[in-house]
Coordinates of C-alpha atoms in Angstrom, one line a residue:
M4 CA 27.9 49.8 145.8
Q5 CA 31.7 49.5 145.8
A6 CA 31.5 47.1 142.8
R7 CA 29.5 49.8 140.9
Q8 CA 32.0 52.5 141.7
S9 CA 34.9 50.3 140.6
A10 CA 33.1 49.6 137.3
V11 CA 32.5 53.4 136.8
L12 CA 36.2 54.1 137.6
F13 CA 37.3 51.3 135.2
A14 CA 35.1 52.8 132.5
W15 CA 36.6 56.3 133.0
L16 CA 40.1 54.7 132.8
L17 CA 39.2 53.1 129.5
I18 CA 38.0 56.4 127.9
A19 CA 40.7 58.5 129.5
P20 CA 43.2 58.1 126.6
A21 CA 40.5 59.1 124.1
L22 CA 39.5 62.1 126.2
L23 CA 43.2 63.2 126.4
Y24 CA 43.6 62.8 122.7
I25 CA 40.5 64.8 121.9
T26 CA 41.5 67.5 124.4
A27 CA 45.0 67.9 123.0
I28 CA 44.2 67.5 119.3
V29 CA 40.7 69.0 119.0
A30 CA 39.5 70.9 122.0
Y31 CA 42.6 73.0 122.7
P32 CA 43.2 74.1 119.1
L33 CA 39.5 74.9 118.7
V34 CA 39.4 77.1 121.8
D35 CA 42.7 78.7 120.9
T36 CA 41.4 79.5 117.4
F37 CA 38.2 81.0 118.9
I38 CA 40.2 83.3 121.2
L39 CA 42.6 84.2 118.3
S40 CA 39.6 85.3 116.2
F41 CA 39.0 88.2 118.5
T42 CA 42.5 89.6 118.1
D43 CA 44.5 91.4 115.3
A44 CA 47.2 88.7 115.4
S45 CA 49.6 88.9 112.5
L46 CA 53.3 88.8 112.0
R47 CA 53.6 91.8 114.3
K48 CA 55.1 91.2 117.7
T49 CA 52.1 92.8 119.6
T50 CA 48.6 91.3 119.5
N51 CA 45.7 93.4 120.5
W52 CA 42.1 92.4 121.5
V53 CA 39.7 93.8 118.8
G54 CA 36.5 92.1 119.8
W55 CA 34.0 91.5 116.9
V56 CA 36.0 93.5 114.3
N57 CA 37.2 90.4 112.4
Y58 CA 33.7 89.0 112.2
E59 CA 32.4 92.4 111.0
K60 CA 35.0 92.4 108.3
I61 CA 33.8 89.0 107.1
F62 CA 30.3 90.3 106.3
N63 CA 31.5 93.6 105.0
D64 CA 33.7 92.3 102.2
T65 CA 33.4 89.6 99.4
F66 CA 33.3 86.7 101.9
A67 CA 29.5 86.6 101.6
T68 CA 29.9 85.6 97.9
V69 CA 32.5 83.1 99.0
I70 CA 30.0 81.5 101.4
V71 CA 27.3 81.2 98.7
R72 CA 29.9 79.8 96.2
T73 CA 31.0 77.2 98.8
F74 CA 27.4 76.0 99.4
I75 CA 26.8 75.7 95.7
W76 CA 30.1 73.9 95.1
T77 CA 29.3 71.5 98.0
F78 CA 25.7 70.9 96.9
F79 CA 26.4 69.9 93.3
S80 CA 29.5 67.9 94.2
V81 CA 27.7 65.9 97.0
S82 CA 24.5 65.4 94.9
I83 CA 26.4 64.1 91.9
K84 CA 28.5 61.8 94.0
M85 CA 25.5 60.4 95.7
I86 CA 23.6 59.8 92.5
I87 CA 26.5 58.2 90.7
G88 CA 27.6 56.2 93.7
T89 CA 24.1 54.9 94.4
F90 CA 23.5 54.0 90.8
G91 CA 26.9 52.3 90.6
A92 CA 26.2 50.3 93.8
A93 CA 23.0 49.1 92.3
M94 CA 24.9 48.0 89.2
L95 CA 27.5 46.1 91.3
N96 CA 24.7 44.6 93.4
T97 CA 22.8 43.1 90.5
A98 CA 23.8 41.1 87.4
V99 CA 23.5 43.7 84.7
P100 CA 25.6 44.4 81.6
G101 CA 28.6 46.6 82.3
R102 CA 29.0 45.7 85.9
T103 CA 32.5 44.4 85.5
L104 CA 33.5 47.6 83.5
F105 CA 32.1 49.9 86.2
R106 CA 33.8 47.8 88.9
V107 CA 37.2 48.4 87.2
L108 CA 36.5 52.1 86.6
T109 CA 35.7 52.5 90.3
M110 CA 39.1 51.6 91.6
P111 CA 41.6 54.1 90.0
P112 CA 40.6 57.1 92.2
W113 CA 41.5 55.0 95.2
I114 CA 44.6 53.4 93.7
V115 CA 46.1 56.7 92.5
P116 CA 47.3 59.1 95.2
M117 CA 45.0 62.1 95.4
A118 CA 47.7 64.7 94.5
I119 CA 48.8 62.7 91.5
G120 CA 45.1 62.3 90.4
I121 CA 44.5 66.0 90.7
F122 CA 47.6 66.8 88.7
M123 CA 46.4 64.3 86.1
W124 CA 43.1 66.1 85.8
G125 CA 44.9 69.5 85.6
W126 CA 46.9 68.2 82.6
M127 CA 43.7 67.0 80.9
Y128 CA 42.0 70.4 81.5
N129 CA 44.9 72.2 79.8
G130 CA 43.9 74.0 76.6
Q131 CA 47.0 73.4 74.6
F132 CA 48.0 69.8 75.2
G133 CA 45.1 68.5 77.4
M134 CA 43.3 65.4 76.3
I135 CA 39.8 66.8 76.8
S136 CA 40.4 69.8 74.6
G137 CA 42.1 67.7 72.0
V138 CA 39.1 65.3 71.8
L139 CA 36.7 68.1 71.5
Q140 CA 38.7 69.6 68.7
R141 CA 39.1 66.4 66.8
T142 CA 35.4 65.6 67.1
G143 CA 34.5 69.1 65.8
V144 CA 32.7 70.1 69.0
V145 CA 34.9 73.2 69.3
D146 CA 37.0 75.1 66.8
G147 CA 40.0 75.8 69.0
P148 CA 41.7 75.0 72.3
V149 CA 39.6 75.2 75.4
A150 CA 41.4 76.1 78.6
F151 CA 39.0 74.9 81.1
L152 CA 40.9 76.3 84.1
A153 CA 41.3 79.8 82.6
Y154 CA 37.6 80.8 82.8
G155 CA 35.6 81.1 86.0
S156 CA 32.5 79.1 84.9
T157 CA 34.4 76.1 83.4
A158 CA 37.0 76.1 86.2
F159 CA 34.2 75.9 88.7
W160 CA 32.7 72.9 87.1
A161 CA 36.1 71.3 86.4
T162 CA 36.9 71.3 90.2
I163 CA 33.4 69.8 90.9
F164 CA 34.0 67.1 88.3
T165 CA 37.4 66.3 89.8
D166 CA 36.0 66.1 93.3
V167 CA 33.2 63.8 92.1
W168 CA 35.8 61.5 90.4
I169 CA 37.7 61.2 93.7
G170 CA 34.7 60.8 96.0
V171 CA 32.5 58.4 94.0
P172 CA 34.3 55.2 94.9
M173 CA 33.7 55.7 98.7
V174 CA 30.1 56.4 98.1
T175 CA 29.7 53.4 95.8
L176 CA 31.3 50.9 98.2
Y177 CA 29.4 52.3 101.2
M178 CA 26.0 52.1 99.4
L179 CA 26.9 48.7 98.1
A180 CA 27.5 47.4 101.6
A181 CA 24.1 48.9 102.6
M182 CA 22.4 47.1 99.7
Q183 CA 24.0 43.8 100.4
A184 CA 22.6 43.9 104.0
I185 CA 19.0 43.9 102.7
P186 CA 17.4 40.5 103.1
Q187 CA 17.0 38.7 99.8
D188 CA 13.6 37.4 100.9
L189 CA 12.1 40.8 100.3
Y190 CA 13.2 40.8 96.7
E191 CA 12.1 37.2 96.1
A192 CA 8.6 38.0 97.5
A193 CA 8.3 41.1 95.3
W194 CA 9.5 39.2 92.3
T195 CA 6.9 36.5 92.9
D196 CA 4.2 39.1 93.0
G197 CA 5.3 40.4 89.6
A198 CA 7.2 43.5 90.7
G199 CA 9.7 44.9 88.1
R200 CA 13.3 45.8 88.8
F201 CA 12.6 49.5 89.1
Y202 CA 9.6 49.0 91.3
R203 CA 11.7 46.7 93.6
F204 CA 14.4 49.4 93.7
R205 CA 12.0 52.2 94.5
R206 CA 9.9 50.3 97.1
I207 CA 12.5 48.1 98.8
T208 CA 16.0 49.2 98.1
L209 CA 15.7 53.0 98.5
P210 CA 13.6 53.0 101.8
L211 CA 16.0 50.5 103.4
I212 CA 19.2 52.2 102.4
L213 CA 17.9 55.7 103.3
P214 CA 19.7 55.8 106.7
A215 CA 22.9 54.8 104.9
M216 CA 22.4 57.5 102.3
I217 CA 21.9 60.2 104.9
T218 CA 25.0 59.1 106.8
M219 CA 27.1 59.0 103.6
S220 CA 25.7 62.4 102.5
M221 CA 26.8 63.9 105.8
I222 CA 30.3 62.4 105.6
S223 CA 30.6 63.5 102.0
L224 CA 29.3 67.0 102.8
I225 CA 31.8 67.6 105.6
S226 CA 34.7 66.4 103.5
T227 CA 33.6 68.3 100.5
F228 CA 32.9 71.5 102.4
N229 CA 36.5 71.3 103.8
S230 CA 38.0 70.2 100.5
F231 CA 41.3 72.1 100.0
D232 CA 43.6 69.9 97.9
I233 CA 41.5 69.8 94.7
I234 CA 40.9 73.5 94.3
W235 CA 44.3 74.5 95.5
I236 CA 46.2 72.3 93.1
L237 CA 44.0 73.0 90.1
T238 CA 43.3 76.7 90.4
R239 CA 44.5 78.1 93.8
G240 CA 41.1 79.7 94.0
G241 CA 41.3 81.4 90.6
P242 CA 40.7 82.6 88.0
S243 CA 39.7 85.9 89.6
G244 CA 38.5 84.1 92.7
E245 CA 35.8 82.2 90.9
T246 CA 36.7 78.9 92.5
T247 CA 37.6 80.3 95.9
T248 CA 35.6 78.5 98.7
M249 CA 35.6 79.3 102.4
I250 CA 38.6 77.0 103.2
I251 CA 40.6 78.5 100.3
D252 CA 39.8 82.1 101.4
T253 CA 40.7 81.2 105.0
Y254 CA 44.1 79.9 103.8
H255 CA 44.7 83.0 101.7
T256 CA 43.8 85.3 104.6
A257 CA 45.6 83.4 107.4
I258 CA 48.7 82.0 105.6
G259 CA 48.9 84.1 102.4
S260 CA 48.2 87.5 104.0
K261 CA 49.5 86.6 107.4
K262 CA 46.3 87.9 109.0
Y263 CA 45.9 85.2 111.6
G264 CA 43.1 86.9 113.6
E265 CA 40.9 87.4 110.5
G266 CA 41.8 83.9 109.3
A267 CA 40.8 82.4 112.7
A268 CA 37.4 84.2 112.5
R269 CA 36.8 82.6 109.1
A270 CA 37.8 79.2 110.5
V271 CA 35.3 79.6 113.4
L272 CA 32.6 80.4 110.9
I273 CA 33.4 77.2 109.0
C274 CA 33.2 75.3 112.3
I275 CA 29.8 76.8 113.0
F276 CA 28.4 75.8 109.6
L277 CA 29.7 72.2 110.0
S278 CA 28.2 72.1 113.5
I279 CA 24.8 73.1 112.2
F280 CA 25.1 70.3 109.5
C281 CA 26.0 67.8 112.2
V282 CA 23.0 68.8 114.5
A283 CA 20.7 68.5 111.5
Y284 CA 22.1 65.1 110.7
F285 CA 21.6 63.8 114.2
R286 CA 18.0 65.1 114.3
V287 CA 17.2 63.4 111.0
T288 CA 18.8 60.1 112.0
S289 CA 17.1 60.1 115.3
R290 CA 13.7 60.7 113.7
L291 CA 14.4 57.8 111.2
S292 CA 15.4 55.5 114.1
Q293 CA 12.2 56.3 115.9
E294 CA 10.2 55.6 112.7
H295 CA 11.9 52.3 112.1
A296 CA 11.4 51.3 115.8
R297 CA 7.6 51.7 115.3

């Protein structure tokens, strides 16, 4: 009995630093933000308790549109990253033409610092001296300069494309690791039975990398949902708010307008959405684990 108590005490001592870190870095700011969301905190010296007023304001203004835009932005960005990353991993995992070129093209987003890469894309999106507009004019696709970041629809897709460029390498390497963990005996048996490459990918590769795809999708979803740098550097949420997502709107409210209480309410709402995503993820992975165990 005493040995068991000593083992339990030793286990708590081992996890104590992690618990202290989580409490100081995560738990305390989260609780403080939640309390702040029920106040009218701003640059004024006095802070009053206002209850649910800040949350009522969220659903009474244009924030509902921002929520929908955030989900659309996240959906397309994550979906494109997963498709390109999985396809790229399949290319790197098999001897197909263009594998070396794709491997080379995968590295720049990781080699180049994120801010520098975003500024580079901002230069290429420029209508007067940007490379993309220049190529389109020279090839006769358009008659004049195209300022991609000056119009809401093109700016929205430009930020998505930039986020995809930055996120694809991580997805590719993660999926490549999952594919390389698949026993080669399965492919050899399928090849002996006359199965083609697409059939082997559909019947062997996809089912076995599905847990990795779900995990990677969740990681990418959380990072994309909270993405700030890309949109802020390229458009700052413009033009006319067409690229404003929840995280950008929260920054504008809390830092730009100095409305800390309203900004905290928006931050709490973001945390709620991400918590829902995480709960859904754990349920899906638990179900998959049970199916594989059978």
